[in-house]
Amino acid sequence: MQQPVKIAPSILSADFARLGEEVAAVDKAGADYIHVDVMDGHFVPNITIGPSVVAALRPHSTKIFDVHLMISPVDSYVEAFAKAGADIITIHPEAGPHFHRTLQLIRSLGKKAGLSLNPGTPVDLVENVLDLVDLVLVMSVNPGFGGQKFIKSQLEKIRRLRRMIDATGRQIDLEVDGGINVDTAKEAVAAGADVLVAGTATFTGGPGHYAQNIRALRGDALGGDALEGE
Ligand code: DX5
Ligand code: ZN
């Protein structure tokens, strides 16, 4: 069943020189999850942060740390991110070699497991691991960078996943990542998403705007008006 919309600010768009304060600020501004994008310059063409940064950020928020691993190979790093304080660990099936095994590993560490589908990755890949996932992440851009344009063809993928998830009767987050703004947020939620990752749309305008940015993404009328009025 589709849950009330949760907002997961991607700290990729935060001020990296003040990351701890930025995490605390979005926590206070109403974020549900803190979305941490981990990139290795190999699986994706960008390099971001590792487990020691996640561990350093952990005391700055009590919210769920939603750690998105865009690294390959991935298995050898899962435990380090679990120990660093990740609550949800999401992997890509292409990060190989055996994503069923990686999901089992995440679960064995007592963490929630997520599977992420790139725009070109078929939805059927989830079918045989549905019992092992707590979250399915639909990439609405190709992974690697913030600030890209939402790929509309992914809305159909979200609709299909909504049906697959509902058929399980289990509570599995359906998260969308990339190009989320007030308009695409509405479309993604209408298609069945219940967790929205938002980097640019959360952090635009600096700390004084985070709360209203998050309210606007949630579809709150006041937040929307405030944004439109700017
Ligand atoms: C892209 C990352 C996203 C990205 C989203 O590889 O997984 O989380 O930071 O950024 P926006 O919201 O700016 O598209
Ligand atoms: Zn992400």
Coordinates of C-alpha atoms and ligand atoms in Angstrom, one line a residue:
M1 CA 0.0 0.0 0.0
Q2 CA 1.3 3.5 -0.9
Q3 CA 2.3 5.2 2.3
P4 CA 2.2 9.0 3.1
V5 CA 5.0 10.7 1.1
K6 CA 8.4 10.8 2.7
I7 CA 11.1 13.2 1.6
A8 CA 14.7 12.1 1.4
P9 CA 17.1 15.1 0.8
S10 CA 20.2 14.0 -1.1
I11 CA 23.1 15.6 0.6
L12 CA 25.0 15.6 -2.8
S13 CA 23.5 19.1 -3.2
A14 CA 24.5 20.2 0.3
D15 CA 27.5 22.4 1.1
F16 CA 30.2 19.8 1.5
A17 CA 32.3 22.1 3.7
R18 CA 29.5 22.2 6.3
L19 CA 28.0 18.7 5.9
G20 CA 27.2 18.1 9.5
E21 CA 25.3 21.3 9.8
E22 CA 23.5 20.7 6.5
V23 CA 22.3 17.2 7.7
A24 CA 21.1 18.7 11.0
A25 CA 19.4 21.5 9.1
V26 CA 17.4 19.2 6.8
D27 CA 16.5 17.0 9.7
K28 CA 15.1 20.0 11.6
A29 CA 13.4 21.2 8.4
G30 CA 11.3 18.0 8.2
A31 CA 13.2 15.4 6.2
D32 CA 12.1 11.8 6.7
Y33 CA 15.3 10.2 5.4
I34 CA 18.8 11.5 4.9
H35 CA 19.8 10.2 1.4
V36 CA 23.5 9.6 1.0
D37 CA 24.9 9.2 -2.5
V38 CA 28.1 7.1 -2.6
M39 CA 29.9 7.1 -5.9
D40 CA 33.2 5.5 -6.9
G41 CA 34.3 7.1 -10.2
H42 CA 34.0 3.6 -11.8
F43 CA 30.4 2.4 -11.6
V44 CA 29.3 6.0 -12.1
P45 CA 31.4 8.9 -13.5
N46 CA 31.7 10.8 -10.2
I47 CA 33.4 10.3 -6.8
T48 CA 31.7 11.4 -3.5
I49 CA 32.1 10.0 0.0
G50 CA 32.9 6.9 1.9
P51 CA 32.0 5.2 5.2
S52 CA 34.1 7.4 7.4
V53 CA 32.0 10.5 6.2
V54 CA 28.8 8.6 6.9
A55 CA 30.1 7.7 10.4
A56 CA 31.0 11.4 11.0
L57 CA 27.6 12.5 9.9
R58 CA 25.7 10.0 12.0
P59 CA 25.6 12.0 15.3
H60 CA 24.1 15.0 13.4
S61 CA 20.7 13.5 12.8
T62 CA 18.3 10.9 14.3
K63 CA 16.6 10.4 11.0
I64 CA 16.9 7.2 8.9
F65 CA 20.2 7.2 6.9
D66 CA 19.3 6.0 3.4
V67 CA 22.6 5.1 1.8
H68 CA 22.6 4.7 -2.0
L69 CA 25.7 2.8 -3.1
M70 CA 26.7 3.5 -6.7
I71 CA 29.9 1.4 -6.4
S72 CA 31.2 -1.7 -8.0
P73 CA 32.2 -4.2 -6.6
V74 CA 29.9 -3.5 -3.7
D75 CA 30.0 -6.6 -1.4
S76 CA 33.3 -5.8 0.2
Y77 CA 32.0 -2.3 1.4
V78 CA 28.6 -3.2 2.7
E79 CA 29.7 -4.0 6.2
A80 CA 31.6 -0.8 6.5
F81 CA 28.5 1.3 5.6
A82 CA 26.4 -0.8 8.0
K83 CA 28.9 -0.1 10.8
A84 CA 29.0 3.6 9.9
G85 CA 25.3 3.9 10.7
A86 CA 23.4 3.3 7.5
D87 CA 19.8 2.1 8.2
I88 CA 18.9 1.3 4.6
I89 CA 21.5 0.2 2.1
T90 CA 20.5 0.3 -1.6
I91 CA 22.5 -1.3 -4.3
H92 CA 22.4 -1.6 -8.1
P93 CA 22.0 -5.1 -9.7
E94 CA 24.7 -4.2 -12.2
A95 CA 27.2 -3.7 -9.3
G96 CA 27.5 -7.5 -9.3
P97 CA 28.4 -10.2 -9.3
H98 CA 25.3 -11.6 -7.5
F99 CA 22.8 -9.1 -6.3
H100 CA 20.6 -11.7 -4.5
R101 CA 23.7 -12.5 -2.3
T102 CA 24.3 -8.8 -1.7
L103 CA 20.8 -8.2 -0.5
Q104 CA 21.1 -11.2 1.8
L105 CA 24.3 -9.8 3.1
I106 CA 22.6 -6.4 3.9
R107 CA 19.8 -8.2 5.7
S108 CA 22.2 -10.4 7.6
L109 CA 23.8 -7.2 9.1
G110 CA 20.4 -6.2 10.4
K111 CA 19.9 -3.4 7.9
K112 CA 17.1 -2.7 5.4
A113 CA 17.9 -3.7 1.8
G114 CA 17.1 -1.6 -1.3
L115 CA 17.5 -2.4 -5.0
S116 CA 17.9 0.4 -7.4
L117 CA 16.9 0.3 -11.1
N118 CA 18.6 2.6 -13.6
P119 CA 16.4 4.1 -16.4
G120 CA 17.5 1.4 -18.8
T121 CA 17.2 -1.5 -16.3
P122 CA 14.1 -3.6 -16.6
V123 CA 11.6 -3.8 -13.8
D124 CA 11.6 -7.7 -14.0
L125 CA 14.9 -7.8 -12.2
V126 CA 13.1 -7.1 -9.0
E127 CA 10.7 -10.0 -9.3
N128 CA 13.0 -12.8 -8.0
V129 CA 14.3 -10.8 -5.0
L130 CA 11.1 -9.1 -3.8
D131 CA 11.1 -11.1 -0.6
L132 CA 14.6 -9.7 0.1
V133 CA 13.9 -6.0 -0.4
D134 CA 12.5 -3.3 1.9
L135 CA 12.9 -0.6 -0.7
V136 CA 12.9 -0.3 -4.5
L137 CA 14.6 2.8 -5.9
V138 CA 13.6 4.0 -9.4
M139 CA 16.3 6.1 -10.9
S140 CA 14.6 8.8 -12.9
V141 CA 18.0 10.0 -14.2
N142 CA 21.2 8.1 -15.0
P143 CA 23.2 8.0 -11.8
G144 CA 26.2 10.1 -11.2
F145 CA 25.2 13.7 -10.8
G146 CA 22.6 15.9 -9.2
G147 CA 20.6 18.5 -11.1
Q148 CA 19.6 16.4 -14.1
K149 CA 16.2 16.3 -15.9
F150 CA 13.5 13.8 -14.8
I151 CA 13.1 11.0 -17.4
K152 CA 9.4 10.7 -17.9
S153 CA 9.5 7.1 -19.2
Q154 CA 10.2 6.0 -15.6
L155 CA 6.6 6.9 -14.5
E156 CA 5.4 3.7 -16.2
K157 CA 8.1 1.7 -14.3
I158 CA 6.8 3.2 -11.0
R159 CA 3.2 2.2 -11.9
R160 CA 4.3 -1.4 -12.6
L161 CA 6.3 -1.5 -9.4
R162 CA 3.4 -0.2 -7.4
R163 CA 1.3 -3.1 -8.5
M164 CA 4.1 -5.6 -7.9
I165 CA 4.7 -4.3 -4.4
D166 CA 1.0 -4.1 -3.5
A167 CA 0.6 -7.8 -4.6
T168 CA 3.2 -8.8 -1.9
G169 CA 1.1 -7.3 0.9
R170 CA 4.4 -6.2 2.5
Q171 CA 5.5 -2.7 3.3
I172 CA 8.2 -1.9 0.7
D173 CA 9.2 1.7 0.1
L174 CA 8.9 2.8 -3.6
E175 CA 11.5 5.6 -3.9
V176 CA 12.2 7.8 -6.9
D177 CA 15.6 9.5 -7.4
G178 CA 16.6 12.2 -9.8
G179 CA 15.1 15.4 -11.2
I180 CA 12.5 15.7 -8.5
N181 CA 10.9 19.1 -8.2
V182 CA 7.4 20.2 -7.2
D183 CA 5.9 19.2 -10.6
T184 CA 7.7 15.8 -11.1
A185 CA 7.1 15.0 -7.4
K186 CA 3.3 15.2 -8.1
E187 CA 3.7 12.9 -11.1
A188 CA 5.8 10.4 -9.3
V189 CA 3.4 10.2 -6.3
A190 CA 0.4 9.9 -8.7
A191 CA 2.2 6.9 -10.3
G192 CA 2.7 5.2 -6.9
A193 CA 5.9 6.5 -5.4
D194 CA 6.0 7.1 -1.7
V195 CA 9.6 8.2 -1.0
L196 CA 11.0 11.2 -3.0
V197 CA 14.8 11.8 -3.1
A198 CA 15.5 15.5 -3.8
G199 CA 18.9 17.1 -3.9
T200 CA 18.6 20.4 -5.9
A201 CA 15.0 20.9 -4.9
T202 CA 15.7 20.6 -1.1
F203 CA 18.9 22.7 -0.9
T204 CA 18.0 25.5 -3.3
G205 CA 18.1 28.9 -1.5
G206 CA 20.1 27.8 1.5
P207 CA 19.1 26.7 5.0
G208 CA 16.4 29.4 5.4
H209 CA 14.5 27.7 2.6
Y210 CA 14.8 24.0 3.5
A211 CA 11.6 23.7 5.5
Q212 CA 9.4 25.3 2.8
N213 CA 11.2 23.4 0.0
I214 CA 10.4 20.1 1.8
R215 CA 6.8 21.1 2.4
A216 CA 6.4 22.0 -1.2
L217 CA 7.7 18.6 -2.4
R218 CA 5.4 16.9 0.0
G219 CA 2.5 18.6 -1.8
D220 CA 1.7 20.8 1.1
A221 CA -0.3 23.8 -0.2
L222 CA 1.4 26.3 2.0
G223 CA 4.9 25.2 0.9
G224 CA 3.8 25.3 -2.7
D225 CA 2.5 28.8 -2.4
A226 CA 5.6 30.0 -0.7
L227 CA 7.8 28.6 -3.5
E228 CA 5.6 30.1 -6.2
G229 CA 5.7 33.4 -4.5
E230 CA 9.4 33.8 -4.8
Ligands
DX5_1 C1 22.2 10.8 -8.7 C2 21.9 10.6 -7.3 C3 20.7 11.5 -6.8 C4 20.9 13.0 -7.0 C5 19.6 13.6 -7.1 O1 23.1 9.8 -9.1 O2 21.5 9.3 -6.9 O3 20.4 11.2 -5.5 O4 21.7 13.6 -6.1 O5 19.8 15.0 -7.3 P1 18.7 15.9 -7.9 O6 17.5 15.9 -6.9 O7 19.3 17.3 -7.9 O8 18.3 15.4 -9.2
ZN2 ZN 20.7 8.7 -4.9

